[in-house]
């Protein structure tokens, strides 16, 4: 599925990465809509009388585990998206759903402890970022091994930002794991990802909740999932008790036994902070990123509002609290339930219960 590229002086570029195909410009000066095939229902028959449903999964780091709960609740109610677009953690969860790997990503999320979160943070000494992301890359590629976006049963796009130009890039072809890595590469924290001849990082800088992408892919009813509605939270990781951490004999997520002194003494300098302390380098960058993201999100949603919004509020959850998956998934389910009356008012779904 191809999408045209339109360059404007007053807005970022929207298009595909050039690892697969060279984007083109439309002659009319507007973005060419994608042609979406008729979507079959769970019985294999084409759905009639219902709009094509697009699901825009937003950025939010650890808070993005709530997307899993949202997808579970929607599925329980008979709502299955025909199109998915995701930014950052939204791309991670959305890609796994589109690839039929939601069970696997949920199991991974629920398995995380505070300590295992730290073992996934391999420090970078290249100067391009604080974390290389190699361990996360390995875990992602293990689940999405060699799956290509264009082969997914559900149309999917991951949103990223081009380094240097600020162009918005929609990744719709190529290796799924590679596209997702580019979408969540938080500037300064993770190393940027090279796709074709472009360097890309986190798409939240340009389109935190990609409603526009869903519409461009042909969605007629777009459900947006916003997990950063309340931005007054700290980008923190709560460490295990040092004594308990040293007594823990569990291996790291890839079988290796982490260096306790490295995990307990070095990494917290970058990612942990008490409320009374001055921000360290990581929390300062992420707090600044949150402010920018919030302003961009408000502007984008005002310009192209979704048809329904699922808002997950989690004032007590920090950006790196990935170990709180159980709580976050429940929050996502609850948020989806609150939005059901509005969704059902526009989408007639046989057997659905508000």
Coordinates of C-alpha atoms in Angstrom, one line a residue:
X1 CA 0.0 0.0 0.0
X2 CA 1.6 3.2 -1.1
X3 CA 1.0 6.7 0.1
X4 CA 2.1 9.8 -1.7
X5 CA 4.5 12.4 -0.2
X6 CA 3.7 16.1 -0.1
X7 CA 6.3 18.6 0.9
X8 CA 5.2 22.0 2.3
X9 CA 7.2 24.8 3.7
X10 CA 5.1 25.2 6.8
X11 CA 4.6 21.6 7.8
X12 CA 6.6 18.4 8.2
X13 CA 6.8 15.9 5.4
X14 CA 4.5 12.9 5.4
X15 CA 5.4 9.8 3.5
X16 CA 7.2 6.5 3.5
X17 CA 10.8 5.7 4.3
X18 CA 12.9 5.2 1.2
X19 CA 14.3 1.8 2.2
X20 CA 11.5 0.3 0.0
X21 CA 10.2 2.9 -2.5
X22 CA 10.8 6.5 -3.4
X23 CA 7.9 8.6 -2.3
X24 CA 6.2 10.7 -5.0
X25 CA 4.3 14.0 -5.0
X26 CA 0.8 14.4 -6.0
X27 CA -0.1 16.7 -8.8
X28 CA -3.1 18.1 -7.0
X29 CA -1.2 19.3 -3.9
X30 CA -3.1 17.0 -1.5
X31 CA -2.1 13.7 0.0
X32 CA -3.4 10.8 -2.1
X33 CA -5.7 8.5 -0.1
X34 CA -4.9 4.9 0.1
X35 CA -7.2 2.3 -1.3
X36 CA -8.2 -0.1 1.5
X37 CA -9.8 -3.5 0.5
X38 CA -13.0 -4.6 2.0
X39 CA -12.3 -6.0 5.4
X40 CA -13.7 -9.4 6.3
X41 CA -15.2 -10.1 9.7
X42 CA -14.2 -12.9 12.1
X43 CA -16.3 -15.3 10.0
X44 CA -14.3 -14.6 6.8
X45 CA -17.2 -12.7 5.2
X46 CA -17.0 -9.1 4.1
X47 CA -18.5 -6.7 6.7
X48 CA -21.5 -4.7 5.5
X49 CA -23.0 -1.6 6.8
X50 CA -20.1 -0.6 9.1
X51 CA -17.4 2.0 8.5
X52 CA -13.8 1.0 8.3
X53 CA -12.4 1.4 11.8
X54 CA -9.0 3.0 12.3
X55 CA -7.1 2.8 15.6
X56 CA -4.5 5.4 16.4
X57 CA -2.3 4.3 19.2
X58 CA -0.4 7.1 20.8
X59 CA 3.1 7.6 22.4
X60 CA 3.7 7.4 26.1
X61 CA 6.6 5.1 26.9
X62 CA 5.7 2.7 29.8
X63 CA 2.1 4.0 29.8
X64 CA 1.7 2.4 26.4
X65 CA 1.2 -1.0 28.0
X66 CA -2.4 0.3 28.6
X67 CA -2.9 -0.1 24.8
X68 CA -2.9 -3.8 25.4
X69 CA -5.9 -3.5 27.7
X70 CA -7.7 -1.2 25.2
X71 CA -7.3 -3.8 22.5
X72 CA -8.4 -6.6 24.7
X73 CA -11.6 -4.7 25.8
X74 CA -12.4 -3.6 22.2
X75 CA -12.0 -7.2 21.0
X76 CA -14.3 -8.4 23.8
X77 CA -16.9 -6.0 22.6
X78 CA -16.6 -7.1 19.0
X79 CA -14.7 -4.0 17.9
X80 CA -11.7 -5.0 15.7
X81 CA -9.8 -2.3 13.8
X82 CA -9.4 -2.5 10.1
X83 CA -6.4 -0.1 10.1
X84 CA -3.8 0.6 12.8
X85 CA -1.4 3.4 13.1
X86 CA 1.0 3.7 16.0
X87 CA 3.6 6.1 17.3
X88 CA 6.4 5.0 19.6
X89 CA 5.1 2.5 22.2
X90 CA 1.8 2.7 20.2
X91 CA 3.7 1.3 17.3
X92 CA 5.2 -1.5 19.4
X93 CA 1.8 -2.7 20.7
X94 CA 0.0 -1.9 17.4
X95 CA 2.5 -3.9 15.3
X96 CA 2.3 -6.9 17.6
X97 CA -1.5 -6.8 17.3
X98 CA -1.4 -6.5 13.6
X99 CA 1.0 -9.4 13.4
X100 CA -1.0 -11.7 15.7
X101 CA 1.5 -11.3 18.5
X102 CA -0.6 -9.5 21.1
X103 CA -0.4 -12.5 23.5
X104 CA 3.4 -12.5 23.3
X105 CA 3.9 -8.8 23.9
X106 CA 1.4 -9.0 26.8
X107 CA 3.4 -11.9 28.4
X108 CA 6.6 -9.9 27.9
X109 CA 5.1 -6.8 29.5
X110 CA 3.8 -8.7 32.5
X111 CA 7.1 -10.5 33.0
X112 CA 9.0 -7.2 33.6
X113 CA 10.2 -6.4 37.0
X114 CA 12.0 -3.2 38.1
X115 CA 15.3 -5.0 37.9
X116 CA 14.7 -6.5 34.5
X117 CA 13.8 -3.0 33.1
X118 CA 17.3 -1.9 34.1
X119 CA 18.9 -5.0 32.5
X120 CA 17.3 -4.0 29.2
X121 CA 19.0 -0.6 29.3
X122 CA 22.4 -1.2 27.8
X123 CA 24.4 2.1 28.0
X124 CA 25.8 3.5 24.8
X125 CA 29.3 4.9 24.6
X126 CA 29.0 6.2 21.0
X127 CA 27.9 9.7 22.1
X128 CA 24.6 9.4 20.1
X129 CA 22.4 8.4 23.0
X130 CA 22.4 7.0 26.5
X131 CA 21.1 3.6 25.5
X132 CA 22.1 1.5 22.5
X133 CA 18.8 -0.4 22.5
X134 CA 20.5 -3.6 21.3
X135 CA 18.8 -5.8 24.0
X136 CA 15.4 -4.3 23.1
X137 CA 16.1 -4.8 19.5
X138 CA 16.9 -8.5 20.1
X139 CA 13.7 -9.0 22.0
X140 CA 11.6 -7.3 19.3
X141 CA 13.2 -9.1 16.4
X142 CA 12.7 -12.4 18.2
X143 CA 8.9 -11.8 18.2
X144 CA 8.6 -10.1 14.8
X145 CA 11.4 -12.0 13.0
X146 CA 11.4 -11.2 9.3
X147 CA 7.7 -10.1 9.3
X148 CA 7.2 -7.3 6.7
X149 CA 4.7 -4.6 7.1
X150 CA 3.1 -5.0 3.6
X151 CA 2.4 -8.7 4.4
X152 CA 0.4 -8.0 7.6
X153 CA -3.3 -9.0 7.5
X154 CA -4.2 -5.5 8.9
X155 CA -2.9 -2.3 7.2
X156 CA -0.4 -0.8 9.6
X157 CA 1.9 2.3 9.7
X158 CA 4.5 3.3 12.2
X159 CA 5.2 7.1 12.6
X160 CA 8.8 8.3 12.9
X161 CA 10.6 11.7 12.6
X162 CA 13.5 12.3 10.2
X163 CA 16.6 13.6 12.0
X164 CA 17.6 17.1 10.8
X165 CA 14.6 18.0 8.7
X166 CA 11.8 17.2 11.2
X167 CA 9.8 15.5 8.4
X168 CA 7.1 13.1 9.5
X169 CA 7.7 9.7 8.1
X170 CA 5.1 6.9 7.8
X171 CA 6.7 3.5 7.6
X172 CA 4.4 1.2 5.6
X173 CA 6.8 -1.2 4.0
X174 CA 9.9 -3.2 5.0
X175 CA 10.8 -5.1 8.1
X176 CA 8.2 -4.5 10.9
X177 CA 10.7 -4.7 13.8
X178 CA 13.0 -2.1 12.0
X179 CA 10.1 0.3 11.6
X180 CA 9.0 0.0 15.2
X181 CA 12.5 0.6 16.5
X182 CA 12.6 3.9 14.5
X183 CA 9.2 4.9 15.9
X184 CA 10.3 4.6 19.5
X185 CA 13.8 5.9 19.3
X186 CA 13.5 8.6 21.9
X187 CA 16.0 11.4 21.1
X188 CA 19.0 11.4 23.4
X189 CA 17.9 8.2 25.1
X190 CA 17.9 5.7 22.2
X191 CA 20.2 5.8 19.2
X192 CA 18.4 6.9 16.0
X193 CA 17.7 4.2 13.4
X194 CA 18.8 4.3 9.8
X195 CA 16.1 3.4 7.3
X196 CA 17.3 3.7 3.7
X197 CA 19.2 7.0 3.5
X198 CA 17.4 8.6 6.4
X199 CA 18.1 8.7 10.1
X200 CA 14.8 8.4 12.1
X201 CA 13.8 8.8 15.7
X202 CA 10.6 9.0 17.8
X203 CA 7.5 9.9 15.9
X204 CA 6.0 11.6 19.0
X205 CA 7.9 14.7 18.0
X206 CA 5.6 15.2 15.0
X207 CA 2.4 13.1 15.5
X208 CA 2.0 11.7 19.0
X209 CA -1.5 10.2 18.3
X210 CA -1.6 9.4 14.5
X211 CA -5.2 10.1 13.7
X212 CA -4.2 11.7 10.4
X213 CA -2.4 8.5 9.4
X214 CA -5.5 6.4 9.9
X215 CA -7.6 8.7 7.8
X216 CA -5.0 8.7 5.0
X217 CA -5.0 4.9 5.0
X218 CA -8.8 4.9 4.4
X219 CA -10.3 4.8 7.9
X220 CA -13.9 6.2 8.1
X221 CA -14.2 6.1 11.9
X222 CA -11.0 6.7 13.9
X223 CA -10.6 5.8 17.5
X224 CA -7.7 7.6 19.2
X225 CA -6.0 6.2 22.3
X226 CA -4.3 9.0 24.3
X227 CA -2.1 7.8 27.2
X228 CA -0.5 11.2 28.0
X229 CA -3.6 13.2 28.8
X230 CA -2.1 14.1 32.2
X231 CA 1.5 15.2 31.7
X232 CA 2.3 16.2 35.3
X233 CA 4.3 13.1 36.0
X234 CA 8.0 12.3 36.4
X235 CA 10.1 10.3 34.1
X236 CA 11.3 7.9 36.7
X237 CA 12.2 4.3 37.5
X238 CA 11.7 3.1 41.0
X239 CA 14.6 0.9 42.0
X240 CA 14.4 -2.3 43.9
X241 CA 15.7 -2.3 47.4
X242 CA 19.5 -2.7 47.0
X243 CA 19.6 -5.7 49.5
X244 CA 16.8 -7.5 47.7
X245 CA 18.4 -6.8 44.3
X246 CA 21.6 -8.4 45.4
X247 CA 19.8 -11.4 46.8
X248 CA 17.9 -11.9 43.5
X249 CA 19.3 -14.6 41.5
X250 CA 17.1 -14.3 38.4
X251 CA 18.8 -14.1 35.1
X252 CA 18.4 -11.2 32.7
X253 CA 15.7 -11.4 29.9
X254 CA 18.2 -13.0 27.5
X255 CA 19.7 -15.5 30.0
X256 CA 22.7 -13.6 31.2
X257 CA 23.2 -12.6 34.8
X258 CA 23.5 -8.9 35.0
X259 CA 26.3 -7.1 36.9
X260 CA 24.6 -6.2 40.2
X261 CA 26.9 -3.3 40.9
X262 CA 26.4 -1.9 37.3
X263 CA 22.6 -2.2 37.5
X264 CA 22.3 -0.8 41.0
X265 CA 24.9 1.9 41.0
X266 CA 25.4 3.2 37.4
X267 CA 22.1 3.1 35.7
X268 CA 20.1 4.9 38.4
X269 CA 22.4 7.9 38.0
X270 CA 20.8 8.4 34.5
X271 CA 17.2 7.3 35.1
X272 CA 16.3 7.7 38.8
X273 CA 15.5 10.8 40.8
X274 CA 14.0 11.7 44.1
X275 CA 11.3 14.4 44.0
X276 CA 13.5 16.7 46.0
X277 CA 16.6 16.4 43.7
X278 CA 17.5 18.3 40.7
X279 CA 16.8 16.6 37.4
X280 CA 19.5 14.3 36.0
X281 CA 20.3 14.2 32.3
X282 CA 17.7 11.6 31.3
X283 CA 14.8 13.0 33.3
X284 CA 15.5 16.5 32.1
X285 CA 15.5 15.4 28.5
X286 CA 12.3 13.4 28.9
X287 CA 10.5 16.1 30.9
X288 CA 11.3 18.6 28.0
X289 CA 10.2 16.0 25.5
X290 CA 6.9 15.6 27.3
X291 CA 6.2 19.3 27.2
X292 CA 6.8 19.4 23.5
X293 CA 4.8 16.3 22.8
X294 CA 1.8 17.7 24.8
X295 CA 1.8 20.9 22.8
X296 CA 2.1 19.1 19.5
X297 CA -0.7 16.6 20.5
X298 CA -3.1 19.4 21.4
X299 CA -2.5 21.1 18.0
X300 CA -2.8 17.9 15.9
X301 CA -6.0 16.7 17.6
X302 CA -7.6 20.2 17.3
X303 CA -6.8 20.2 13.6
X304 CA -8.1 16.7 12.9
X305 CA -10.1 15.4 15.8
X306 CA -10.8 11.7 16.1
X307 CA -14.4 10.3 16.0
X308 CA -13.9 8.8 19.5
X309 CA -11.1 9.1 22.1
X310 CA -10.0 6.6 24.7
X311 CA -8.2 8.5 27.4
X312 CA -6.2 6.6 29.9
X313 CA -5.2 8.7 33.0
X314 CA -2.3 7.5 35.1
X315 CA -1.0 10.3 37.3
X316 CA 1.1 7.9 39.3
X317 CA 2.9 6.2 36.4
X318 CA 6.2 7.4 35.2
X319 CA 7.7 7.1 31.7
X320 CA 10.0 4.2 32.7
X321 CA 7.6 2.3 35.0
X322 CA 7.5 -0.6 32.5
X323 CA 7.2 -3.1 35.4
X324 CA 3.7 -1.9 36.2
X325 CA 2.1 -3.7 33.2
X326 CA -0.6 -5.4 35.3
X327 CA -1.9 -2.1 36.5
X328 CA -1.5 -0.4 33.1
X329 CA -3.4 -3.1 31.2
X330 CA -6.3 -2.8 33.7
X331 CA -6.3 1.0 33.3
X332 CA -6.5 0.5 29.5
X333 CA -9.5 -1.8 29.8
X334 CA -11.3 0.7 32.1
X335 CA -10.6 3.6 29.7
X336 CA -11.9 1.6 26.8
X337 CA -15.1 0.8 28.7
X338 CA -15.7 4.4 29.4
X339 CA -15.6 5.2 25.7
X340 CA -17.8 2.4 24.6
X341 CA -21.1 4.4 24.6
X342 CA -19.7 7.0 22.2
X343 CA -18.2 4.3 20.0
X344 CA -21.4 2.3 19.8
X345 CA -23.4 5.4 19.0
X346 CA -21.6 5.5 15.7
X347 CA -20.7 1.9 14.9
X348 CA -23.6 -0.6 14.9
X349 CA -22.0 -3.9 16.1
X350 CA -24.3 -6.9 16.5
X351 CA -24.0 -8.5 19.9
X352 CA -22.0 -5.6 21.4
X353 CA -22.8 -4.5 24.9
X354 CA -22.3 -0.9 26.1

